[in-house]
């Protein structure tokens, strides 16, 4: 499979731009003064399934309560709602912007605050995803997944994509975004190359030992950390693991099916080989200038073949 053509990358970017343009923001009389809601939600409520009714109801109920806290400088929404393509399974990625001087005190009472803003069912902090400012919640009933990220006002501009501002107390948030463009999320191909062949050897040792659950989990990691980001890069999309690959990179998604396996030693070995071949091909297609680890590649791949042959 060859790398995505410029036309294919442009087509993806055009589709993404069209979704965001179609979304737009409009004031709705049913929402409190000074707040806006995405046209995405406005339109979707009219379809037969009322797919995004829960999302809209949560936002319209919670935002006025958040607004009452004088320490909150504004609220924005990110994720699929901001990108203009939410569906019934989407979560709500809410950014709560806090005045710098009040940030530490707010961080100590986040769960209590969320419980005063909405019907909190369960929630926990996001250290496991590398984001301690995050509170991951279920609200309801009916159940809705909502992520609350609390950020200092001075840190609001640090982002990889633009959120949509729902409420901007002093007008500073919009100005902040305008002055500071989002950072381009880069894929460090040298970082991956330095590790990939060690990872291949690791997977082969688990296969040789017969730890197939471990191998299956390891294959998922390779898709998430290496192959999924490379697939997104091929079509000009931001690397986000395997998120939305079926829609943004369907050819690559079909190729990745070869890296799946059931609880079968032979199939697991073939899936590992498929990971190796896709990595080689997709890395070559990037034409990136990196220092290849040829010696490690040769030894790790030979070890994998030896383990597979021994199991035959």
XYZ file of C-alpha atoms in Angstrom:
312
model
C 0.000 0.000 0.000
C 1.505 3.297 -0.976
C 1.431 6.434 1.109
C -1.636 8.593 0.846
C -1.554 10.957 -2.118
C -1.647 14.744 -1.626
C -5.168 14.674 -3.038
C -6.237 12.200 -0.360
C -4.730 14.314 2.414
C -6.375 17.429 1.022
C -9.694 15.611 0.828
C -9.475 14.660 4.506
C -8.580 18.217 5.540
C -11.378 19.619 3.387
C -13.911 17.267 4.961
C -12.733 18.227 8.458
C -12.919 21.920 7.597
C -16.395 21.497 6.160
C -17.616 19.778 9.327
C -16.304 22.608 11.481
C -17.707 25.275 9.160
C -21.072 23.540 9.079
C -21.050 23.377 12.869
C -20.612 27.096 13.637
C -21.866 28.577 16.862
C -25.197 30.286 17.347
C -27.018 31.791 20.236
C -30.151 29.885 21.189
C -33.019 31.503 23.108
C -33.354 28.388 25.268
C -29.886 28.866 26.712
C -28.876 31.435 29.340
C -27.765 34.859 28.190
C -24.170 35.018 27.070
C -23.896 31.300 26.316
C -23.888 29.646 22.941
C -24.322 26.127 21.745
C -22.993 24.250 18.729
C -25.146 24.040 15.653
C -24.169 20.367 15.669
C -26.311 19.833 18.753
C -29.071 22.097 17.466
C -29.454 20.153 14.231
C -28.969 16.694 15.663
C -31.818 17.117 18.127
C -34.168 17.173 15.175
C -33.277 13.755 13.890
C -35.399 10.723 14.634
C -33.133 9.317 17.333
C -32.625 12.608 19.226
C -29.047 11.350 19.375
C -27.463 14.310 21.155
C -30.323 15.334 23.410
C -28.420 14.178 26.526
C -25.353 16.189 25.545
C -27.372 19.334 24.986
C -29.389 18.901 28.164
C -26.230 18.433 30.218
C -24.654 21.574 28.786
C -27.755 23.726 29.120
C -28.291 22.590 32.732
C -24.685 22.663 33.950
C -23.286 25.788 32.326
C -25.415 28.311 34.264
C -24.314 26.671 37.520
C -20.653 26.758 36.525
C -21.063 30.403 35.576
C -22.122 31.318 39.105
C -18.680 30.518 40.530
C -16.693 33.797 40.458
C -13.433 31.861 40.175
C -14.382 30.467 36.752
C -13.172 32.640 33.879
C -14.854 30.642 31.140
C -15.921 27.286 29.763
C -15.033 25.624 26.460
C -15.789 22.291 24.843
C -13.279 20.158 22.946
C -13.270 16.737 21.327
C -15.800 15.527 18.785
C -18.329 18.241 19.648
C -15.788 20.964 18.855
C -14.642 19.130 15.730
C -18.235 19.007 14.512
C -18.930 15.273 14.355
C -20.350 14.021 17.665
C -22.696 11.072 17.825
C -24.790 9.306 20.433
C -21.649 7.591 21.829
C -19.584 10.769 22.175
C -18.469 12.044 25.540
C -18.373 15.721 26.489
C -14.878 17.156 26.840
C -15.379 20.236 28.982
C -12.600 22.723 29.750
C -13.209 24.789 32.888
C -10.912 27.820 32.951
C -9.982 29.049 36.428
C -8.470 32.350 37.512
C -4.811 31.704 38.266
C -4.959 32.858 41.873
C -7.889 30.530 42.625
C -6.613 27.461 40.787
C -5.064 25.619 43.739
C -8.157 25.955 45.882
C -10.443 24.830 43.053
C -8.291 21.773 42.421
C -8.912 20.612 45.987
C -12.690 20.681 45.617
C -13.237 19.590 42.037
C -15.468 16.619 42.752
C -17.607 18.656 45.115
C -17.904 21.405 42.519
C -18.888 18.976 39.788
C -21.483 17.481 42.119
C -22.988 20.941 42.531
C -23.074 21.514 38.771
C -24.618 18.227 37.666
C -25.894 14.863 38.917
C -22.538 13.177 39.507
C -22.708 9.371 39.445
C -18.976 8.580 39.637
C -15.713 10.395 39.044
C -11.968 10.072 39.405
C -8.793 11.948 38.520
C -6.895 11.447 35.274
C -3.338 10.695 36.366
C -3.485 7.357 34.530
C -3.749 9.234 31.212
C -1.071 11.743 32.187
C -3.508 14.560 32.948
C -3.913 15.204 36.700
C -6.059 18.266 35.994
C -8.731 16.006 34.521
C -11.771 14.594 36.300
C -13.387 11.734 34.382
C -17.039 11.304 35.253
C -20.332 9.660 34.588
C -23.311 11.932 35.113
C -26.971 11.045 34.964
C -29.206 9.250 34.764
C -29.406 8.757 31.859
C -25.675 8.091 31.828
C -23.354 10.458 29.986
C -19.548 10.438 30.045
C -18.196 13.915 30.778
C -14.543 14.865 31.174
C -13.920 18.048 33.157
C -10.458 19.503 32.593
C -9.583 22.357 34.945
C -6.945 24.718 33.556
C -5.383 27.966 34.687
C -6.412 30.951 32.620
C -2.747 31.520 31.799
C -2.495 27.956 30.418
C -5.630 28.019 28.285
C -3.706 28.710 25.066
C -1.657 25.503 25.442
C -3.492 23.069 23.199
C -3.153 20.791 20.169
C -6.528 21.717 18.680
C -8.958 24.584 19.070
C -11.829 24.152 21.518
C -15.089 26.016 21.104
C -15.780 28.589 23.769
C -19.193 28.292 25.414
C -18.770 31.153 27.854
C -16.024 33.768 28.141
C -16.517 35.925 31.230
C -14.200 38.768 30.277
C -13.594 38.076 26.603
C -10.011 37.039 27.324
C -10.271 33.416 26.198
C -11.132 34.193 22.598
C -8.308 36.720 22.438
C -5.917 34.166 23.920
C -6.749 31.584 21.256
C -6.423 34.169 18.503
C -2.958 35.205 19.673
C -1.569 31.688 20.168
C -2.161 29.021 17.477
C -2.447 25.396 18.589
C 0.691 23.292 18.712
C 1.021 20.756 15.930
C 1.030 17.285 17.529
C 4.130 15.695 16.068
C 4.928 12.006 15.789
C 8.489 11.308 16.924
C 9.520 8.630 14.442
C 13.027 8.329 15.874
C 11.571 7.688 19.322
C 9.488 4.884 17.841
C 12.344 3.385 15.815
C 14.589 3.343 18.892
C 12.032 1.165 20.679
C 10.137 -0.800 18.073
C 12.527 -3.717 17.630
C 12.924 -4.138 21.389
C 9.131 -4.307 21.551
C 9.070 -6.929 18.778
C 11.481 -9.095 20.750
C 9.310 -8.659 23.849
C 6.215 -9.808 21.962
C 8.102 -12.802 20.598
C 9.185 -13.904 24.089
C 5.571 -13.860 25.261
C 4.512 -15.818 22.196
C 7.239 -18.381 22.811
C 6.142 -18.804 26.419
C 2.532 -19.243 25.347
C 1.301 -16.102 27.131
C -1.289 -15.382 24.482
C -3.308 -12.921 26.548
C -0.108 -10.908 26.935
C 0.546 -11.078 23.202
C -2.995 -9.953 22.391
C -2.623 -6.973 24.725
C 0.792 -6.191 23.272
C -0.611 -6.144 19.740
C -3.161 -3.602 20.904
C -0.346 -1.467 22.277
C 1.519 -1.531 18.960
C -1.617 -0.407 17.152
C -2.233 2.353 19.691
C 1.320 3.681 20.001
C 2.828 3.013 16.579
C 0.628 1.798 13.742
C -2.458 3.879 14.441
C -0.491 7.157 14.585
C 1.399 6.191 11.415
C -1.912 5.433 9.692
C -3.312 8.835 10.668
C -0.132 10.537 9.484
C -0.542 8.949 6.064
C -3.811 10.821 5.500
C -2.703 14.084 7.087
C -4.648 13.586 10.329
C -3.421 14.182 13.857
C -2.002 11.053 15.548
C -4.554 9.928 18.150
C -3.900 6.237 18.615
C -6.484 4.263 16.656
C -9.278 6.791 17.165
C -11.625 7.124 14.173
C -9.282 5.233 11.828
C -12.207 3.437 10.227
C -13.555 6.761 8.978
C -10.440 8.881 8.424
C -8.100 6.178 7.051
C -10.247 3.270 5.823
C -7.515 1.692 3.681
C -5.081 1.660 6.583
C -7.799 0.367 8.911
C -8.366 -2.578 6.613
C -4.640 -3.297 6.570
C -4.580 -3.229 10.378
C -7.081 -6.082 10.486
C -4.121 -8.360 9.844
C -2.707 -7.380 13.239
C -5.742 -8.818 15.046
C -5.880 -12.353 16.376
C -7.882 -14.608 18.610
C -6.567 -16.901 21.302
C -4.467 -18.941 18.897
C -0.696 -19.224 18.906
C -0.293 -19.434 15.133
C -2.607 -16.492 14.508
C -0.809 -14.455 17.169
C 2.514 -15.072 15.440
C 1.097 -13.999 12.093
C -0.339 -10.861 13.673
C 3.089 -9.950 15.058
C 4.605 -10.425 11.612
C 1.885 -8.236 10.143
C 2.805 -5.491 12.620
C 6.424 -5.709 11.525
C 5.564 -5.485 7.830
C 3.159 -2.577 8.258
C 5.664 -0.694 10.364
C 8.417 -1.182 7.783
C 6.185 -0.129 4.912
C 4.533 2.850 6.565
C 7.802 4.129 8.027
C 9.473 3.917 4.611
C 6.552 5.779 3.055
C 7.115 8.738 5.383
C 10.530 9.338 3.805
C 11.545 10.692 7.206
C 15.216 11.171 7.978
C 15.915 9.021 11.019
C 18.686 6.723 12.187
C 17.399 3.215 11.455
C 18.213 0.445 13.900
C 19.015 -2.148 11.235
C 21.019 -4.459 13.491
C 18.282 -4.579 16.118
C 15.680 -5.086 13.381
C 17.528 -8.036 11.859
C 18.052 -9.795 15.170
C 14.553 -9.154 16.557
C 12.772 -10.277 13.386
C 14.920 -13.401 13.155
C 14.115 -14.178 16.784
C 10.406 -13.785 16.067
C 10.630 -16.161 13.096
C 12.534 -18.686 15.218
C 9.851 -18.606 17.921
C 7.094 -19.031 15.332
C 8.944 -21.947 13.684
C 9.454 -23.683 17.022
C 5.735 -23.491 17.719
C 4.822 -24.979 14.323
